[in-house]
Amino acid sequence: MTIDDAPREALRGGPRELLRWVATGAAVSRADLSRLSGLSPSTVSQRVEALINQGLLEEAGAGRSRGGRRPRQLAVPTGGAVVGAIDLGAHHARIGTLDLSGRVVQGRTLPVRIEDGPEAVLGTLLAEVAALAAAPGDPTAAGTASSATGSTTADGAAGALRGVGIGIPGPVQHATGRVVSPSRMPGWNGFDVAAFCADRVDVPVIVDNDANLMALGAHRMAHPELDHAVYIKAGTGIGSGVISSGRLHRGAQGSAGDISHCRVVADPAPLCSCGNAGCLEAVASGAALVTALRDQGVSVSDLTGVLRLIDDGDRHATALARKAGRAIGEILAVVVNFFNPQVVAIGGRLADCEPLLASMRATLYERCLPLATQTLLIERVATSQDIGITGAAHLVIDHVVSAS
Ligand SMILES: [Zn+2]
């Protein structure tokens, strides 16, 4: 082991990792956990007991014996405790309840108007999440969460809410849960989301920005085994989330990964909402593409319209998408050279735009050190409306486990 490996090694066999191994079916018994973690059976037993006492794990009958006493099987409770999740966008919010393994029990998409302000928007969404948690779960939506252990815990029972995770489409100061200078959220600047929500629900509320939620959700769903990853969320706005040593890296204040106001080479350099010119967001976000096309006299009302023009092979729209891809690639190349991730994945609505992806990828290879790109995976984030709420749920699960 090198010194650089130390932080990840120190986590090996921590309560979060034990829980994740059971949740993913990698382990079904204490013996499995001992083998995977390299920890002694007594240490594993101690940690498992603590997780059981917290209601985060349960015993689920006897497993197969390899001689001697049959081991007791472990499972993540699926019918009882749930976490609530809100993934807020400018026009829609995806809300849901998820079990403690991070699987969706119930999910709904609701229309929102972000400009109605935080009290109205969050008040409504919190009430909806509480109603979901109090309602009987849909067994079909819970998937096969318990299949690894054959557990048959009460699907359909109302869940006890253990916490709520919320994603905001703007910068969030992590320690306080406050929104700070968001671009397209009138009335939200300085709003204390965590305090507002804590007054309305009697469980921990964790607030983060939407790119971090996507990063955490995508990492846990697709590549939990990779330690270093960068996720770009490119939709109306543009941002990124960083996974370092297996964990979400927020930096000192929570702004790590916010690439929206990094400067790119653009001539002319369009003005950004932050007051500077040539920011990535002003060149390569969905909102920037809409503005640029309108400036060229093309009648287009939103990002959906832009994507349709690109699909139809419109010359102006395709050229702008390529330019946006180059700009994202330029910034990403700096990030990759600096951070050396194992995977870079792009999600959000622009991830389906082929000309943008192709030029982003080409720029990345052109501008990165060979050592940084030799084994680098460049992917799309899996298209799932539940990526954000999955990330929100893991924020809460990680918090609950840390506190146990
Ligand atoms: Zn800017």
Coordinates of C-alpha atoms and ligand atoms in Angstrom, one line a residue:
M1 CA 0.0 0.0 0.0
T2 CA 1.3 3.5 -0.9
I3 CA 0.7 6.5 1.2
D4 CA -1.8 7.7 -1.5
D5 CA -4.0 4.6 -0.9
A6 CA -4.3 5.2 2.8
P7 CA -7.6 7.2 2.9
R8 CA -9.5 4.5 0.9
E9 CA -7.9 1.7 2.8
A10 CA -8.9 3.3 6.1
L11 CA -12.5 3.1 5.0
R12 CA -12.4 -0.6 4.2
G13 CA -14.9 -2.4 6.3
G14 CA -16.4 0.8 7.7
P15 CA -20.2 0.7 8.5
R16 CA -21.1 2.3 5.1
E17 CA -19.1 -0.3 3.2
L18 CA -20.6 -3.2 5.2
L19 CA -24.1 -1.9 4.5
R20 CA -23.3 -1.4 0.8
W21 CA -22.0 -5.0 0.4
V22 CA -25.2 -6.3 2.0
A23 CA -27.4 -4.0 -0.1
T24 CA -25.8 -5.0 -3.4
G25 CA -25.9 -8.7 -2.5
A26 CA -22.1 -9.0 -2.4
A27 CA -22.4 -10.3 1.2
V28 CA -25.2 -12.1 2.9
S29 CA -23.6 -13.1 6.1
R30 CA -21.1 -11.9 8.7
A31 CA -18.6 -14.4 7.3
D32 CA -18.9 -12.8 3.8
L33 CA -18.3 -9.4 5.4
S34 CA -15.3 -10.6 7.2
R35 CA -13.9 -12.1 4.0
L36 CA -14.5 -9.0 1.9
S37 CA -13.2 -6.5 4.5
G38 CA -10.3 -8.5 5.9
L39 CA -11.6 -7.6 9.4
S40 CA -11.8 -10.1 12.2
P41 CA -15.2 -11.9 12.7
S42 CA -15.6 -10.2 16.1
T43 CA -15.0 -6.7 14.7
V44 CA -17.5 -7.4 11.9
S45 CA -20.0 -8.8 14.4
Q46 CA -19.7 -5.6 16.5
R47 CA -20.3 -3.4 13.5
V48 CA -23.2 -5.5 12.3
E49 CA -24.9 -5.4 15.7
A50 CA -24.6 -1.6 15.7
L51 CA -26.2 -1.4 12.2
I52 CA -29.0 -3.8 13.3
N53 CA -29.6 -1.7 16.4
Q54 CA -29.9 1.4 14.2
G55 CA -32.5 -0.5 12.0
L56 CA -30.2 -0.3 9.0
L57 CA -29.6 -4.1 8.8
E58 CA -31.8 -7.0 9.8
E59 CA -31.4 -10.7 10.3
A60 CA -33.3 -12.6 7.6
G61 CA -33.3 -16.3 8.5
A62 CA -30.6 -18.9 8.3
G63 CA -28.4 -19.4 5.3
R64 CA -26.6 -22.4 3.9
S65 CA -24.2 -24.1 6.2
R66 CA -20.7 -25.2 5.1
G67 CA -20.5 -27.4 8.2
G68 CA -21.4 -26.4 11.7
R69 CA -24.0 -23.9 12.7
R70 CA -26.0 -22.4 9.8
P71 CA -25.0 -18.7 9.5
R72 CA -27.7 -16.1 10.0
Q73 CA -28.4 -14.1 6.8
L74 CA -28.3 -10.4 6.7
A75 CA -30.5 -8.1 4.7
V76 CA -31.2 -4.4 4.3
P77 CA -34.8 -3.8 5.6
T78 CA -37.1 -3.1 2.6
G79 CA -40.5 -2.7 4.0
G80 CA -40.0 -0.4 6.9
A81 CA -37.7 2.5 7.0
V82 CA -37.4 4.7 3.9
V83 CA -35.6 7.9 3.0
G84 CA -37.3 10.7 1.2
A85 CA -35.7 12.4 -1.9
I86 CA -36.3 15.5 -3.9
D87 CA -34.5 16.3 -7.1
L88 CA -35.5 19.8 -8.0
G89 CA -35.3 21.2 -11.5
A90 CA -36.5 24.5 -13.0
H91 CA -39.8 23.1 -14.3
H92 CA -40.1 19.7 -12.8
A93 CA -39.2 17.9 -9.6
R94 CA -38.7 14.1 -9.2
I95 CA -39.6 13.0 -5.7
G96 CA -39.6 9.6 -4.1
T97 CA -39.1 7.3 -1.2
L98 CA -36.2 4.8 -1.3
D99 CA -35.3 1.9 0.9
L100 CA -32.1 1.8 2.9
S101 CA -30.2 0.1 0.1
G102 CA -31.0 3.1 -2.1
R103 CA -33.7 1.4 -4.3
V104 CA -36.7 3.3 -5.3
V105 CA -39.9 2.3 -3.5
Q106 CA -42.1 5.1 -4.9
G107 CA -41.3 7.9 -7.4
R108 CA -43.3 10.7 -8.9
T109 CA -42.6 13.6 -11.2
L110 CA -44.3 16.9 -10.4
P111 CA -44.5 20.2 -12.3
V112 CA -42.9 23.1 -10.4
R113 CA -42.3 26.8 -11.1
I114 CA -38.9 27.6 -9.5
E115 CA -39.8 31.3 -9.7
D116 CA -42.6 30.8 -7.2
G117 CA -39.9 30.9 -4.6
P118 CA -38.5 28.5 -2.0
E119 CA -41.3 28.5 0.6
A120 CA -44.0 27.6 -1.9
V121 CA -41.9 25.1 -3.9
L122 CA -40.3 23.3 -1.0
G123 CA -43.4 23.4 1.2
T124 CA -45.4 21.5 -1.5
L125 CA -42.6 19.0 -2.3
L126 CA -42.0 18.2 1.4
A127 CA -45.7 17.5 1.9
E128 CA -45.7 15.2 -1.1
V129 CA -42.7 13.3 0.1
A130 CA -44.3 12.9 3.6
A131 CA -47.5 11.6 1.9
L132 CA -45.5 9.1 -0.1
A133 CA -43.7 7.9 3.0
A134 CA -47.0 7.5 4.8
A135 CA -48.7 5.7 1.9
P136 CA -48.4 1.9 1.2
G137 CA -45.4 1.2 -1.0
D138 CA -45.8 -0.3 -4.5
P139 CA -44.1 -3.7 -4.4
T140 CA -43.4 -3.6 -8.1
A141 CA -41.5 -0.4 -7.8
A142 CA -39.3 -1.8 -5.1
G143 CA -37.7 -4.1 -7.6
T144 CA -35.8 -7.1 -6.3
A145 CA -34.2 -5.4 -3.4
S146 CA -34.6 -8.4 -1.1
S147 CA -34.0 -11.2 -3.7
A148 CA -30.4 -11.7 -2.7
T149 CA -31.4 -13.0 0.7
G150 CA -34.9 -14.3 -0.1
S151 CA -36.2 -11.8 2.5
T152 CA -40.0 -11.2 2.3
T153 CA -40.3 -8.2 4.6
A154 CA -43.5 -6.4 4.3
D155 CA -43.7 -4.8 0.9
G156 CA -46.7 -2.5 0.9
A157 CA -46.3 -1.4 4.5
A158 CA -46.0 2.3 5.2
G159 CA -42.4 3.3 5.8
A160 CA -40.9 5.2 8.7
L161 CA -39.1 8.3 7.3
R162 CA -35.4 8.3 8.3
G163 CA -34.4 11.5 6.5
V164 CA -34.8 13.6 3.4
G165 CA -32.2 14.4 0.8
I166 CA -32.7 17.4 -1.5
G167 CA -31.0 18.5 -4.7
I168 CA -31.1 22.1 -5.7
P169 CA -30.2 23.3 -9.3
G170 CA -27.8 25.9 -8.0
P171 CA -24.8 26.4 -5.6
V172 CA -25.4 25.1 -2.0
Q173 CA -23.1 25.9 0.9
H174 CA -22.9 22.4 2.3
A175 CA -22.3 23.1 6.0
T176 CA -25.4 25.3 6.3
G177 CA -27.7 24.0 3.5
R178 CA -28.0 27.6 2.1
V179 CA -28.4 28.4 -1.6
V180 CA -25.7 30.9 -2.7
S181 CA -26.1 33.1 -5.9
P182 CA -28.0 30.7 -8.1
S183 CA -28.2 31.7 -11.8
R184 CA -31.8 31.0 -12.7
M185 CA -33.6 30.9 -9.3
P186 CA -35.1 34.3 -8.5
G187 CA -35.9 34.6 -4.8
W188 CA -33.7 31.7 -3.7
N189 CA -30.4 33.5 -3.0
G190 CA -29.4 33.1 0.6
F191 CA -32.4 30.9 1.4
D192 CA -31.7 28.4 4.2
V193 CA -33.2 25.3 2.7
A194 CA -32.0 23.0 5.5
A195 CA -33.6 25.2 8.3
F196 CA -36.8 25.7 6.4
C197 CA -37.2 21.9 5.9
A198 CA -36.1 21.0 9.4
D199 CA -39.0 23.1 10.7
R200 CA -41.4 20.9 8.7
V201 CA -40.1 17.4 9.1
D202 CA -38.7 15.8 12.2
V203 CA -35.8 13.9 10.5
P204 CA -32.4 14.9 9.2
V205 CA -32.5 16.9 6.0
I206 CA -29.4 17.0 3.8
V207 CA -29.2 19.6 1.0
D208 CA -26.7 19.5 -1.9
N209 CA -26.6 20.8 -5.5
D210 CA -28.1 18.7 -8.3
A211 CA -24.8 17.9 -10.0
N212 CA -23.5 16.3 -6.8
L213 CA -26.7 14.3 -6.5
M214 CA -26.3 13.0 -10.0
A215 CA -22.6 12.1 -9.4
L216 CA -23.4 10.2 -6.2
G217 CA -26.4 8.4 -7.8
A218 CA -24.5 7.5 -10.9
H219 CA -21.5 6.4 -9.0
R220 CA -23.4 4.1 -6.6
M221 CA -25.5 2.7 -9.5
A222 CA -22.9 2.2 -12.1
H223 CA -19.4 2.2 -10.7
P224 CA -19.3 1.9 -6.9
E225 CA -16.0 0.0 -7.2
L226 CA -14.2 3.0 -8.8
D227 CA -12.5 5.4 -6.5
H228 CA -12.1 8.5 -8.7
A229 CA -14.8 9.8 -11.0
V230 CA -16.0 13.0 -12.5
Y231 CA -19.7 13.5 -13.6
I232 CA -20.7 16.4 -15.8
K233 CA -24.4 17.5 -15.6
A234 CA -25.1 19.3 -18.8
G235 CA -28.7 20.5 -19.2
T236 CA -30.2 24.0 -19.0
G237 CA -27.2 24.8 -16.8
I238 CA -23.9 23.0 -16.5
G239 CA -22.0 21.6 -13.5
S240 CA -20.1 18.7 -12.3
G241 CA -19.7 16.4 -9.2
V242 CA -16.5 14.8 -8.1
I243 CA -16.0 11.4 -6.5
S244 CA -12.6 11.1 -4.8
S245 CA -11.4 8.1 -2.9
G246 CA -14.9 6.7 -3.2
R247 CA -16.7 9.6 -1.6
L248 CA -18.3 12.8 -2.8
H249 CA -15.7 15.6 -2.7
R250 CA -17.3 18.9 -1.8
G251 CA -14.2 21.0 -0.9
A252 CA -14.2 23.6 1.9
Q253 CA -17.6 25.2 1.2
G254 CA -19.4 22.8 -1.1
S255 CA -18.5 24.4 -4.4
A256 CA -16.0 21.7 -5.6
G257 CA -16.9 20.6 -9.1
D258 CA -18.7 23.8 -10.0
I259 CA -17.2 24.4 -13.5
S260 CA -20.0 26.7 -14.7
H261 CA -18.0 29.9 -14.5
C262 CA -14.7 28.6 -15.7
R263 CA -13.5 30.6 -18.7
V264 CA -13.3 29.1 -22.1
V265 CA -11.9 30.3 -25.4
A266 CA -14.8 31.9 -27.2
D267 CA -14.9 34.7 -29.8
P268 CA -17.1 36.6 -29.3
A269 CA -17.2 35.8 -25.6
P270 CA -20.8 35.9 -24.5
L271 CA -21.8 37.7 -21.3
C272 CA -22.6 35.4 -18.4
S273 CA -25.2 36.0 -15.6
C274 CA -22.3 36.3 -13.1
G275 CA -21.1 39.4 -14.9
N276 CA -18.0 37.9 -16.5
A277 CA -17.7 37.0 -20.2
G278 CA -16.8 33.7 -21.7
C279 CA -17.9 31.4 -18.9
L280 CA -18.5 27.8 -19.8
E281 CA -22.2 28.2 -18.8
A282 CA -22.6 31.1 -21.2
V283 CA -21.1 29.1 -24.1
A284 CA -22.0 25.5 -23.6
S285 CA -25.2 25.1 -21.4
G286 CA -28.6 24.4 -22.9
A287 CA -29.7 28.0 -22.0
A288 CA -26.7 29.3 -23.9
L289 CA -27.6 27.3 -27.0
V290 CA -31.1 28.6 -27.0
T291 CA -29.8 32.2 -26.6
A292 CA -27.2 31.8 -29.4
L293 CA -29.7 30.4 -31.8
R294 CA -32.2 33.1 -31.1
D295 CA -29.4 35.7 -31.7
Q296 CA -28.9 34.1 -35.2
G297 CA -32.6 34.7 -35.8
V298 CA -33.7 31.1 -35.4
S299 CA -37.1 30.7 -33.7
V300 CA -36.6 28.3 -30.8
S301 CA -38.2 28.4 -27.4
D302 CA -36.3 26.0 -25.3
L303 CA -33.7 23.2 -25.1
T304 CA -36.2 20.7 -26.4
G305 CA -36.4 22.8 -29.6
V306 CA -32.6 23.0 -29.9
L307 CA -32.2 19.2 -29.6
R308 CA -34.9 18.7 -32.2
L309 CA -33.1 21.0 -34.6
I310 CA -29.8 19.1 -34.0
D311 CA -31.6 15.8 -34.6
D312 CA -33.0 17.2 -37.9
G313 CA -29.4 18.1 -38.9
D314 CA -29.9 21.9 -38.7
R315 CA -26.5 23.4 -39.7
H316 CA -26.5 26.3 -37.2
A317 CA -27.7 24.2 -34.2
T318 CA -25.2 21.5 -35.0
A319 CA -22.3 23.9 -35.3
L320 CA -23.2 25.4 -31.9
A321 CA -23.4 21.9 -30.3
R322 CA -19.9 21.1 -31.6
K323 CA -18.6 24.4 -30.2
A324 CA -20.3 23.6 -26.9
G325 CA -18.7 20.1 -26.9
R326 CA -15.3 21.7 -27.5
A327 CA -15.7 24.1 -24.6
I328 CA -16.8 21.4 -22.2
G329 CA -13.9 19.2 -23.4
E330 CA -11.4 22.1 -22.8
I331 CA -12.5 22.5 -19.2
L332 CA -12.7 18.8 -18.7
A333 CA -9.2 18.3 -20.0
V334 CA -7.9 20.6 -17.2
V335 CA -9.9 18.6 -14.7
V336 CA -8.7 15.2 -16.0
N337 CA -5.0 16.3 -16.1
F338 CA -5.3 17.7 -12.6
F339 CA -7.4 15.0 -11.0
N340 CA -6.7 11.8 -13.0
P341 CA -10.1 10.1 -12.6
Q342 CA -10.9 6.6 -13.8
V343 CA -14.1 7.6 -15.4
V344 CA -15.6 10.7 -16.8
A345 CA -19.4 10.5 -17.4
I346 CA -21.8 13.1 -18.9
G347 CA -25.4 13.2 -17.9
G348 CA -28.2 15.7 -18.3
R349 CA -30.2 16.4 -21.4
L350 CA -27.2 17.4 -23.5
A351 CA -25.7 14.0 -23.0
D352 CA -27.9 12.7 -25.8
C353 CA -26.5 15.2 -28.3
E354 CA -24.1 13.3 -30.5
P355 CA -22.3 16.2 -32.1
L356 CA -21.6 17.7 -28.7
L357 CA -20.3 14.4 -27.3
A358 CA -18.1 13.7 -30.3
S359 CA -16.3 17.1 -30.1
M360 CA -16.0 16.9 -26.3
R361 CA -14.4 13.5 -26.5
A362 CA -12.0 14.6 -29.3
T363 CA -10.9 17.7 -27.4
L364 CA -10.4 15.6 -24.2
Y365 CA -8.0 13.2 -26.0
E366 CA -6.2 16.1 -27.7
R367 CA -5.6 18.1 -24.6
C368 CA -4.9 15.4 -22.0
L369 CA -1.7 13.7 -21.0
P370 CA -1.6 10.2 -22.5
L371 CA -1.1 8.8 -18.9
A372 CA -4.4 10.4 -17.9
T373 CA -6.4 9.0 -20.8
Q374 CA -4.7 5.6 -21.2
T375 CA -7.4 3.8 -19.2
L376 CA -9.9 6.6 -18.8
L377 CA -13.5 5.6 -19.3
I378 CA -15.6 8.2 -21.1
E379 CA -19.3 7.4 -20.7
R380 CA -22.8 8.7 -20.7
V381 CA -24.6 8.6 -17.4
A382 CA -27.3 5.9 -17.7
T383 CA -30.6 7.6 -18.7
S384 CA -32.8 7.3 -15.6
Q385 CA -35.1 9.8 -14.1
D386 CA -34.2 8.3 -10.7
I387 CA -30.5 9.1 -10.8
G388 CA -31.0 12.3 -8.8
I389 CA -33.3 10.9 -6.2
T390 CA -31.0 7.8 -5.8
G391 CA -28.1 10.2 -5.1
A392 CA -30.3 12.2 -2.6
A393 CA -31.2 8.9 -0.8
H394 CA -27.5 8.0 -0.6
L395 CA -26.7 11.4 0.9
V396 CA -29.2 10.5 3.7
I397 CA -28.1 6.9 4.1
D398 CA -24.5 7.9 4.4
H399 CA -25.4 10.5 7.0
V400 CA -27.5 8.0 9.0
V401 CA -24.8 5.4 8.9
S402 CA -22.1 7.9 9.9
A403 CA -24.2 9.0 12.8
S404 CA -24.7 5.4 14.0
Ligands
ZN1 ZN -20.2 33.2 -15.3

